């Protein structure tokens, strides 16, 4: 029972969300670019999230073995939906006038994406990342079941030996972590939103 | 020089551009106008290849643009749209230098461009260069929109209802500015609007479109003088009258609610009628409502006898006019006689109305200020 367990938990969350961004962002962009693959990508991300998280981790464990890698892969897959969906949404909701201006000025497809569309979609994408992070903090509890450690392990241990202190420590740490992330990232989000939408838009 | 040669664009069964051909000379300010959905935007976007025609050729300075890389092409053509479309994530300076940066201008050149551009529209650099679009009014934003299109000195600038969303004051200020810029920079400008006033203000040549075809292409004066058909005429509306008085007729200045009296009525009835309407003379008609003369208070006073009728005293010495007579003749008559009105008849000799100094003033005000 110590700070290192919290850090361990946090590390798995951050690693998983990071991987999820790495995979999810390109998938979101692909959904925006290519109408044909959009349905498939969004469908798969959707289905992945309906698999119970414990079951998903179990399945991955069979292939990868117990440990943190399994947790990170599982939570990565699990976090994909909010990131892919919000990336796609954010990009498609960029003001059509701005998109047309960008095209009309002679920006290439890639340049438009990097300099106009992604920056403008970023607030919405960031919302997706926040949702994924807060979800992941809760879901990583199941890491304990596949040998990944973290705060889940302390709660399980507390339940097994009926130690109220351990259960309370685990639970409260989790809640605190979720709230802190939610509020901090929410704050960034409002600031991002304000930046691009002033009085006349 | 921009040349359209038999350009056709279809969406499914709908032919949006129907075999369009025209030429815009270098340095000309061409305004595309016409009813909504007639294909103005489509025509404009064909020039920078935002839309590809199904048939025909578009040439710029003789070169078929379908053979030019479209991204390169667009960098040499300024583009301003009604939605303004400034990049909200970029400052004014960054917005202005989008195309110069794409063309790999040096940083110093870009800086100089921002300074020069802002100076042209009297927006102080220190005050505006580092503002974000959302911190400015619509009019200021569109000024930047125009500057952004001009920044890399493109020889051609396309504008799609650029001032359409602005209030009338801002709009006319920006019209003046764009005219001024055009005179100074000698760009070829293709400008879409559906406001004829704007077109007449700005255009060297107006291209009037209808149903994907060009109805008339002519300088403003020429179009005002000889509108090709009814719908061009309708679009020109009040401007025809103001700008070409020779087309005005008596009908344009009529006051139609006039008091008439039947010639068989008794003088007593006639006097009562005058008093009720508060006039000192009446127009006299026969039983078929045809004009036969006028009767005045003096005429009635100068006779006596109870059984006299209007027919016995009426005068028929006035010159009358027809509804389609030249308005100027009516004016001259009105100004040269002591009568305070002239009478205008329809072709069947019934009374169409009268023209008074007040009715002239009213009609003129209507035409001038709508
Ligand atoms: N992508 C499209 N698919 C199908 N039809 C289209 C498309 N774009 C335009 N049209 C049709 O083509 C016609 C011409 O459109 P265009 O935008 O050129 O009109 P416009 O003259 O600019 O009209 P407005 O004054 O309303 O802007 C319209 O009837 C429109 O409905
Ligand atoms: Mg249009």
XYZ file of C-alpha atoms and ligand atoms in Angstrom:
603
model
C 0.000 0.000 0.000
C 1.886 2.972 -1.241
C 2.342 5.667 -3.822
C 4.165 3.238 -6.077
C 0.942 1.275 -6.595
C -0.839 4.420 -7.648
C 1.990 5.201 -10.030
C 1.891 1.682 -11.404
C -1.813 2.084 -12.068
C -1.291 5.467 -13.625
C 1.493 4.193 -15.828
C -0.755 1.504 -17.310
C -3.498 4.080 -17.933
C -1.142 6.523 -19.607
C 0.551 3.841 -21.703
C -2.779 2.444 -22.863
C -4.281 5.839 -23.721
C -1.068 6.800 -25.504
C -1.187 3.653 -27.631
C -4.873 4.262 -28.231
C -4.150 7.733 -29.557
C -1.377 6.351 -31.733
C -3.769 3.849 -33.295
C -7.042 5.735 -32.981
C -6.024 9.029 -34.530
C -5.005 7.517 -37.892
C -8.127 5.351 -37.869
C -10.254 8.444 -37.213
C -8.536 10.297 -40.030
C -9.021 7.305 -42.334
C -12.734 7.267 -41.447
C -12.921 10.936 -42.402
C -11.057 10.516 -45.675
C -12.561 7.296 -46.934
C -16.308 6.859 -46.794
C -15.984 3.185 -47.547
C -13.827 2.162 -44.590
C -15.584 4.506 -42.174
C -18.444 2.131 -41.450
C -16.091 -0.791 -40.834
C -13.737 1.126 -38.546
C -16.485 2.666 -36.450
C -18.272 -0.686 -36.260
C -15.198 -2.561 -35.046
C -14.389 0.111 -32.455
C -17.984 -0.047 -31.305
C -17.992 -3.845 -31.001
C -14.690 -3.835 -29.111
C -16.250 -1.665 -26.464
C -19.233 -3.940 -25.986
C -16.995 -6.892 -25.056
C -16.867 -6.984 -21.236
C -13.484 -5.598 -20.279
C -12.607 -8.522 -18.044
C -13.373 -10.965 -20.873
C -11.332 -8.889 -23.319
C -8.333 -8.972 -20.992
C -8.803 -12.730 -20.512
C -8.810 -13.366 -24.238
C -5.683 -11.289 -24.768
C -3.968 -13.017 -21.852
C -4.403 -16.344 -23.620
C -2.345 -15.037 -26.528
C 0.107 -12.711 -24.798
C 0.348 -14.198 -21.341
C -0.297 -12.560 -17.976
C 1.227 -9.174 -17.194
C 1.151 -5.459 -17.938
C 1.438 -5.931 -21.702
C -1.913 -7.689 -21.743
C -3.465 -4.873 -19.731
C -2.088 -2.202 -21.995
C -3.206 -3.966 -25.176
C -6.654 -4.551 -23.735
C -7.213 -1.020 -22.494
C -5.827 0.350 -25.755
C -8.472 -1.535 -27.707
C -11.062 -0.546 -25.184
C -10.230 3.179 -25.439
C -10.273 3.176 -29.214
C -13.927 4.046 -29.688
C -14.038 7.518 -28.086
C -10.812 8.530 -29.792
C -11.646 7.239 -33.271
C -15.182 8.541 -33.106
C -14.236 11.987 -31.848
C -11.427 12.318 -34.361
C -13.840 11.541 -37.151
C -16.508 13.845 -35.703
C -14.099 16.685 -35.059
C -12.746 16.567 -38.587
C -16.136 16.394 -40.245
C -17.464 19.258 -38.160
C -14.835 21.777 -39.208
C -16.662 24.741 -40.795
C -17.275 23.937 -44.492
C -16.405 27.549 -45.368
C -12.989 27.123 -43.797
C -12.459 23.839 -45.623
C -13.443 25.399 -48.919
C -11.144 28.355 -48.356
C -8.289 25.972 -47.591
C -8.910 24.067 -50.801
C -9.372 27.234 -52.826
C -6.092 28.697 -51.546
C -4.206 25.754 -52.978
C -3.347 23.727 -49.896
C -2.606 20.083 -50.635
C -4.734 17.407 -48.966
C -2.084 16.605 -46.373
C -1.285 20.265 -45.690
C -4.954 21.021 -45.125
C -5.184 18.147 -42.667
C -2.134 19.186 -40.694
C -2.564 22.962 -40.703
C -6.289 23.441 -40.723
C -8.460 20.421 -40.073
C -6.585 18.694 -37.245
C -5.895 21.909 -35.294
C -9.557 22.874 -35.545
C -10.774 19.375 -34.702
C -8.400 19.140 -31.763
C -10.808 20.319 -29.031
C -13.250 17.543 -29.926
C -10.471 14.982 -30.284
C -9.228 16.017 -26.867
C -12.679 15.369 -25.415
C -12.395 11.831 -26.775
C -9.017 11.458 -25.098
C -10.429 12.669 -21.793
C -13.296 10.197 -21.940
C -10.872 7.412 -22.823
C -8.557 8.342 -19.941
C -11.247 8.514 -17.291
C -12.697 5.205 -18.512
C -9.272 3.613 -18.513
C -8.630 4.606 -14.893
C -11.635 2.495 -13.909
C -11.015 -0.340 -16.319
C -7.375 -0.833 -15.346
C -8.735 -2.207 -12.059
C -9.189 -5.478 -13.935
C -5.440 -5.591 -14.457
C -5.279 -7.411 -11.145
C -7.098 -10.359 -12.707
C -4.491 -10.825 -15.418
C -1.431 -10.204 -13.309
C -0.976 -6.553 -14.056
C -1.074 -5.150 -10.539
C -2.219 -1.581 -9.892
C -4.908 -0.345 -7.556
C -7.174 -3.243 -8.524
C -4.802 -5.637 -6.846
C -5.099 -3.835 -3.514
C -8.875 -3.804 -3.670
C -8.998 -7.538 -4.497
C -6.595 -8.284 -1.705
C -8.683 -6.205 0.689
C -11.822 -8.054 -0.346
C -10.156 -11.437 0.090
C -8.894 -10.778 3.636
C -11.736 -8.406 4.467
C -9.426 -5.464 5.148
C -11.486 -2.294 5.033
C -8.422 -0.052 4.980
C -7.062 -1.592 1.789
C -10.400 -1.512 0.025
C -10.930 2.096 1.017
C -7.422 3.135 -0.021
C -7.800 1.525 -3.439
C -11.249 2.859 -4.065
C -10.593 6.383 -2.872
C -7.350 6.600 -4.840
C -9.210 5.494 -7.952
C -11.975 7.982 -7.450
C -9.558 10.794 -6.725
C -7.515 9.935 -9.790
C -10.577 9.871 -12.026
C -11.860 13.167 -10.670
C -8.502 14.926 -10.934
C -8.057 13.825 -14.541
C -11.609 14.680 -15.450
C -11.412 18.171 -14.007
C -7.912 18.963 -15.244
C -8.565 17.733 -18.767
C -12.000 19.329 -18.743
C -10.314 22.637 -17.931
C -7.958 22.303 -20.870
C -10.923 21.446 -23.035
C -12.873 24.616 -22.241
C -9.784 26.648 -22.897
C -9.286 24.947 -26.266
C -12.893 25.537 -27.171
C -12.726 29.174 -26.242
C -9.661 29.779 -28.300
C -11.327 29.199 -31.663
C -14.821 30.415 -31.025
C -14.936 34.071 -30.186
C -17.847 36.506 -30.213
C -18.628 36.458 -33.914
C -18.592 32.719 -34.551
C -7.518 36.417 -69.792
C -10.136 33.814 -68.872
C -11.857 31.909 -71.645
C -14.767 29.498 -71.371
C -15.261 27.339 -74.455
C -18.481 25.339 -74.578
C -18.292 24.423 -70.918
C -20.859 21.907 -69.703
C -21.466 20.712 -66.154
C -24.097 18.169 -65.182
C -25.260 16.773 -61.879
C -27.163 13.622 -62.775
C -29.885 14.743 -65.147
C -29.597 18.400 -64.273
C -27.498 20.493 -66.629
C -26.058 23.208 -64.423
C -23.786 24.799 -67.016
C -25.218 24.492 -70.484
C -22.586 25.049 -73.162
C -21.145 28.252 -71.781
C -18.650 30.349 -73.723
C -17.274 33.755 -72.836
C -14.036 35.682 -72.501
C -12.931 37.962 -69.693
C -10.113 40.293 -70.676
C -7.093 40.900 -68.457
C -7.729 43.619 -65.888
C -11.484 43.446 -66.316
C -13.879 43.493 -63.404
C -16.480 40.929 -64.460
C -19.612 40.433 -62.392
C -21.673 37.239 -62.657
C -25.301 37.819 -61.773
C -28.577 35.966 -62.114
C -31.311 34.233 -60.156
C -30.442 31.753 -57.425
C -29.329 28.390 -58.743
C -28.507 29.665 -62.235
C -24.913 28.403 -62.015
C -22.862 31.426 -60.914
C -20.943 29.618 -58.188
C -20.436 26.624 -60.434
C -18.985 28.862 -63.148
C -16.677 30.533 -60.652
C -15.433 27.293 -59.125
C -14.723 25.921 -62.559
C -12.040 28.590 -62.892
C -9.983 27.353 -59.934
C -10.937 23.739 -60.540
C -12.889 23.278 -57.352
C -15.356 21.942 -59.892
C -14.375 20.010 -63.004
C -16.580 20.513 -66.077
C -17.971 17.497 -67.909
C -17.242 19.016 -71.268
C -15.567 22.028 -72.840
C -12.396 23.893 -72.004
C -11.458 26.662 -69.634
C -8.335 28.605 -70.533
C -6.311 31.080 -68.547
C -4.002 33.145 -70.721
C -4.528 30.577 -73.409
C -3.560 27.515 -71.361
C -6.092 24.757 -70.826
C -6.371 24.652 -67.027
C -7.237 20.960 -66.948
C -3.587 20.398 -67.834
C -2.275 22.487 -64.961
C -1.743 20.965 -61.521
C -4.794 22.128 -59.632
C -3.032 22.927 -56.379
C -0.482 25.054 -58.237
C -3.288 26.660 -60.232
C -5.180 27.714 -57.107
C -2.142 29.372 -55.595
C -2.106 31.745 -58.569
C -5.811 32.582 -58.242
C -7.201 34.551 -55.315
C -10.400 33.214 -53.784
C -12.878 35.017 -51.540
C -16.129 33.445 -50.364
C -19.276 34.613 -48.649
C -18.614 32.494 -45.534
C -15.264 34.323 -45.326
C -13.558 31.125 -44.172
C -10.645 32.672 -42.311
C -8.669 30.040 -40.455
C -9.794 30.464 -36.831
C -6.612 28.859 -35.516
C -4.407 31.431 -37.235
C -3.839 35.110 -36.534
C -4.590 37.795 -39.089
C -0.936 37.827 -40.140
C -0.886 34.042 -40.513
C -4.114 34.070 -42.472
C -2.802 36.685 -44.877
C 0.405 34.786 -45.519
C -1.123 31.368 -46.156
C -0.527 31.429 -49.891
C 2.855 33.222 -49.736
C 3.995 30.481 -47.361
C 2.680 27.777 -49.665
C 4.706 29.439 -52.397
C 7.741 29.376 -50.093
C 8.221 33.135 -49.796
C 10.880 34.133 -47.287
C 9.899 35.197 -43.811
C 10.889 38.811 -44.500
C 8.752 38.894 -47.640
C 5.793 37.503 -45.707
C 6.233 40.161 -43.023
C 6.370 42.888 -45.604
C 3.241 41.552 -47.266
C 1.316 41.663 -43.998
C 2.396 45.251 -43.402
C 1.563 46.360 -46.949
C -1.749 44.581 -47.037
C -3.022 45.924 -43.723
C -1.919 49.381 -44.699
C -3.957 49.180 -47.901
C -7.183 48.841 -45.914
C -6.140 51.193 -43.114
C -5.978 48.534 -40.443
C -2.980 49.375 -38.232
C -0.499 46.504 -38.094
C 0.093 46.732 -34.373
C -3.577 46.607 -33.652
C -4.667 43.832 -35.973
C -1.835 41.609 -37.163
C -1.910 39.379 -34.118
C -5.638 39.222 -33.578
C -7.575 36.010 -34.164
C -10.505 36.128 -36.595
C -12.991 35.589 -33.780
C -11.849 38.857 -32.220
C -12.984 40.934 -35.211
C -16.276 42.074 -36.716
C -17.673 40.479 -39.862
C -16.610 43.422 -41.988
C -13.055 43.355 -40.642
C -12.910 39.611 -41.163
C -13.921 39.935 -44.789
C -11.345 42.687 -45.338
C -8.778 40.167 -44.187
C -10.452 37.599 -46.429
C -9.850 39.902 -49.390
C -6.269 40.641 -48.329
C -5.587 36.947 -47.959
C -6.702 36.450 -51.547
C -4.478 39.284 -52.764
C -1.399 38.475 -50.683
C 0.580 36.546 -53.265
C -0.352 39.041 -56.016
C -2.411 36.644 -58.114
C -3.369 38.109 -61.492
C -6.889 36.703 -61.092
C -9.198 36.966 -58.080
C -12.484 35.068 -57.743
C -15.108 36.354 -55.346
C -18.351 34.540 -54.549
C -20.811 36.955 -52.955
C -18.038 38.212 -50.729
C -20.104 40.967 -49.158
C -23.404 39.107 -49.160
C -23.480 38.516 -45.413
C -22.484 42.033 -44.387
C -24.713 44.933 -43.353
C -25.385 47.578 -46.041
C -22.948 50.157 -44.628
C -20.030 47.774 -44.357
C -20.964 46.369 -47.691
C -20.738 49.634 -49.557
C -17.523 50.549 -47.736
C -15.994 47.273 -48.886
C -17.283 47.799 -52.414
C -15.472 51.104 -52.521
C -12.335 49.498 -51.191
C -12.377 46.686 -53.680
C -12.889 49.130 -56.542
C -9.994 51.143 -55.259
C -7.781 48.061 -54.975
C -8.793 46.957 -58.438
C -7.870 50.333 -59.948
C -4.556 50.221 -58.163
C -3.579 46.578 -58.636
C -5.211 45.964 -62.066
C -6.418 42.466 -61.260
C -8.782 40.423 -63.348
C -11.701 39.977 -60.984
C -14.630 37.611 -61.361
C -17.252 38.575 -58.845
C -20.538 36.786 -58.119
C -23.500 38.639 -56.689
C -27.239 38.707 -56.973
C -27.448 42.354 -56.068
C -27.779 44.421 -59.249
C -26.786 47.595 -57.461
C -23.510 45.989 -56.476
C -23.014 44.733 -60.026
C -23.623 48.167 -61.552
C -21.290 49.721 -59.022
C -18.389 47.423 -59.636
C -18.548 45.874 -63.059
C -16.664 46.647 -66.216
C -18.742 43.898 -67.712
C -21.814 42.107 -66.362
C -22.481 38.473 -67.244
C -26.141 37.684 -66.722
C -26.903 33.977 -66.287
C -30.144 32.034 -66.300
C -30.624 28.268 -66.095
C -26.985 27.549 -66.765
C -26.830 29.788 -69.833
C -25.556 33.269 -70.421
C -28.447 35.557 -71.281
C -26.412 38.695 -71.765
C -22.853 39.800 -71.345
C -22.400 43.551 -71.564
C -21.013 46.607 -69.807
C -23.437 48.096 -67.262
C -24.463 51.063 -69.437
C -25.139 48.808 -72.379
C -27.185 46.408 -70.252
C -29.219 49.282 -68.842
C -29.888 50.612 -72.300
C -30.658 47.303 -73.975
C -31.611 44.581 -71.527
C -31.710 41.306 -73.483
C -34.986 40.047 -72.060
C -37.615 40.450 -69.358
C -35.658 38.806 -66.565
C -32.606 40.994 -67.160
C -35.002 43.937 -67.109
C -36.521 42.730 -63.856
C -33.094 42.381 -62.315
C -32.176 45.869 -63.403
C -35.477 47.026 -61.914
C -35.379 50.542 -60.614
C -31.921 51.169 -62.015
C -33.175 51.309 -65.589
C -35.363 54.289 -64.749
C -32.791 56.242 -62.832
C -29.979 55.673 -65.211
C -31.854 56.024 -68.426
C -34.661 58.603 -68.158
C -35.526 58.278 -71.823
C -37.374 55.053 -71.035
C -39.686 56.711 -68.511
C -43.321 57.140 -69.521
C -46.296 58.992 -68.160
C -47.427 55.774 -66.450
C -44.395 55.882 -64.172
C -45.568 59.091 -62.502
C -49.303 58.650 -62.306
C -51.568 59.425 -59.445
C -54.435 57.047 -60.101
C -57.050 57.933 -57.501
C -58.615 60.894 -59.261
C -62.091 62.309 -58.884
C -64.250 62.203 -61.997
C -67.779 63.259 -62.660
C -70.328 62.066 -65.206
C -71.278 64.735 -67.759
C -74.987 64.160 -67.171
C -74.808 65.017 -63.484
C -76.295 68.300 -62.331
C -74.001 71.176 -61.453
C -75.202 70.950 -57.880
C -73.990 67.381 -57.566
C -70.768 68.430 -59.218
C -70.194 71.249 -56.724
C -70.944 68.934 -53.814
C -68.462 66.440 -55.218
C -65.772 69.142 -55.489
C -66.312 70.217 -51.939
C -66.232 66.681 -50.640
C -62.968 65.944 -52.398
C -61.577 69.386 -51.658
C -60.626 70.172 -55.256
C -61.448 73.052 -57.557
C -61.789 71.106 -60.781
C -63.000 67.695 -61.867
C -62.406 65.415 -64.826
C -65.573 64.801 -66.771
C -66.372 61.418 -68.343
C -69.214 60.140 -70.465
C -71.410 57.147 -69.666
C -68.648 54.799 -70.892
C -66.099 56.407 -68.560
C -64.354 57.988 -71.537
C -62.717 61.343 -71.004
C -64.547 64.307 -72.451
C -63.198 67.334 -70.600
C -62.828 69.165 -67.308
C -65.001 71.370 -65.227
C -63.759 73.973 -62.741
C -65.305 76.050 -59.955
C -64.957 79.177 -62.094
C -66.825 77.548 -64.968
C -69.706 76.729 -62.655
C -69.741 80.156 -61.012
C -69.856 81.922 -64.386
C -73.265 80.441 -65.288
C -76.630 80.410 -63.590
C -79.654 78.166 -63.994
C -80.881 75.294 -61.884
C -81.271 72.669 -64.534
C -77.785 72.984 -66.001
C -75.727 69.843 -66.298
C -71.991 69.333 -66.295
C -72.091 68.800 -70.063
C -73.211 72.393 -70.521
C -70.189 74.006 -68.902
C -67.351 71.528 -69.418
C -64.211 72.623 -71.239
C -62.296 70.496 -73.657
C -59.328 72.688 -74.413
C -56.680 70.752 -72.516
C -53.942 68.724 -74.047
C -54.126 65.131 -72.800
C -51.452 62.473 -72.729
C -51.360 58.715 -73.182
C -49.916 56.345 -70.581
C -46.976 55.443 -72.787
C -46.096 58.997 -73.742
C -42.626 60.190 -72.861
C -42.672 61.371 -69.270
C -40.635 64.417 -70.192
C -43.413 65.806 -72.398
C -45.829 65.606 -69.488
C -43.320 67.377 -67.245
C -42.789 70.159 -69.749
C -46.516 70.644 -70.111
C -47.055 70.654 -66.357
C -44.349 73.262 -65.885
C -45.518 75.509 -68.728
C -49.232 75.824 -67.926
C -51.065 77.324 -65.034
C -52.968 74.074 -64.490
C -51.624 72.149 -61.586
C -52.072 68.736 -63.190
C -51.989 67.048 -66.589
C -54.403 64.357 -67.629
C -53.249 60.938 -68.796
C -55.569 58.643 -70.718
C -55.517 54.964 -71.474
C -55.753 53.829 -75.066
C -59.512 53.378 -74.818
C -59.784 57.069 -73.806
C -60.705 56.266 -70.223
C -58.812 58.167 -67.550
C -55.607 56.504 -66.329
C -54.803 59.243 -63.828
C -53.188 62.601 -63.468
C -49.640 63.793 -63.024
C -49.004 66.477 -60.409
C -45.789 67.886 -58.995
C -46.386 65.794 -55.899
C -46.895 62.567 -57.836
C -43.648 63.220 -59.707
C -41.742 63.759 -56.508
C -43.228 60.631 -54.992
C -42.414 58.444 -57.995
C -38.862 59.762 -58.141
C -38.284 59.128 -54.470
C -39.658 55.628 -54.913
C -37.233 54.951 -57.746
C -34.229 56.445 -56.068
C -34.624 55.023 -52.618
C -36.987 52.095 -53.145
N -22.981 19.120 -55.720
C -24.133 19.323 -56.378
N -24.954 18.297 -56.665
C -26.119 18.491 -57.325
N -26.558 19.685 -57.750
C -25.803 20.751 -57.482
C -24.554 20.632 -56.789
N -24.005 21.853 -56.680
C -24.880 22.691 -57.268
N -25.946 22.041 -57.750
C -27.084 22.643 -58.487
O -26.552 23.378 -59.542
C -27.284 24.560 -59.761
C -26.359 25.746 -59.814
O -25.731 25.903 -58.566
P -24.845 27.159 -58.227
O -24.349 26.969 -56.848
O -23.856 27.360 -59.299
O -25.926 28.316 -58.270
P -25.727 29.864 -57.978
O -26.063 30.572 -59.229
O -24.409 30.109 -57.367
O -26.901 30.114 -56.931
P -26.920 31.048 -55.627
O -27.225 32.426 -56.112
O -28.059 30.489 -54.842
O -25.605 30.916 -54.940
C -28.310 24.635 -58.655
O -29.547 24.260 -59.176
C -27.834 23.650 -57.643
O -28.922 23.057 -56.990
Mg -23.742 30.686 -55.387
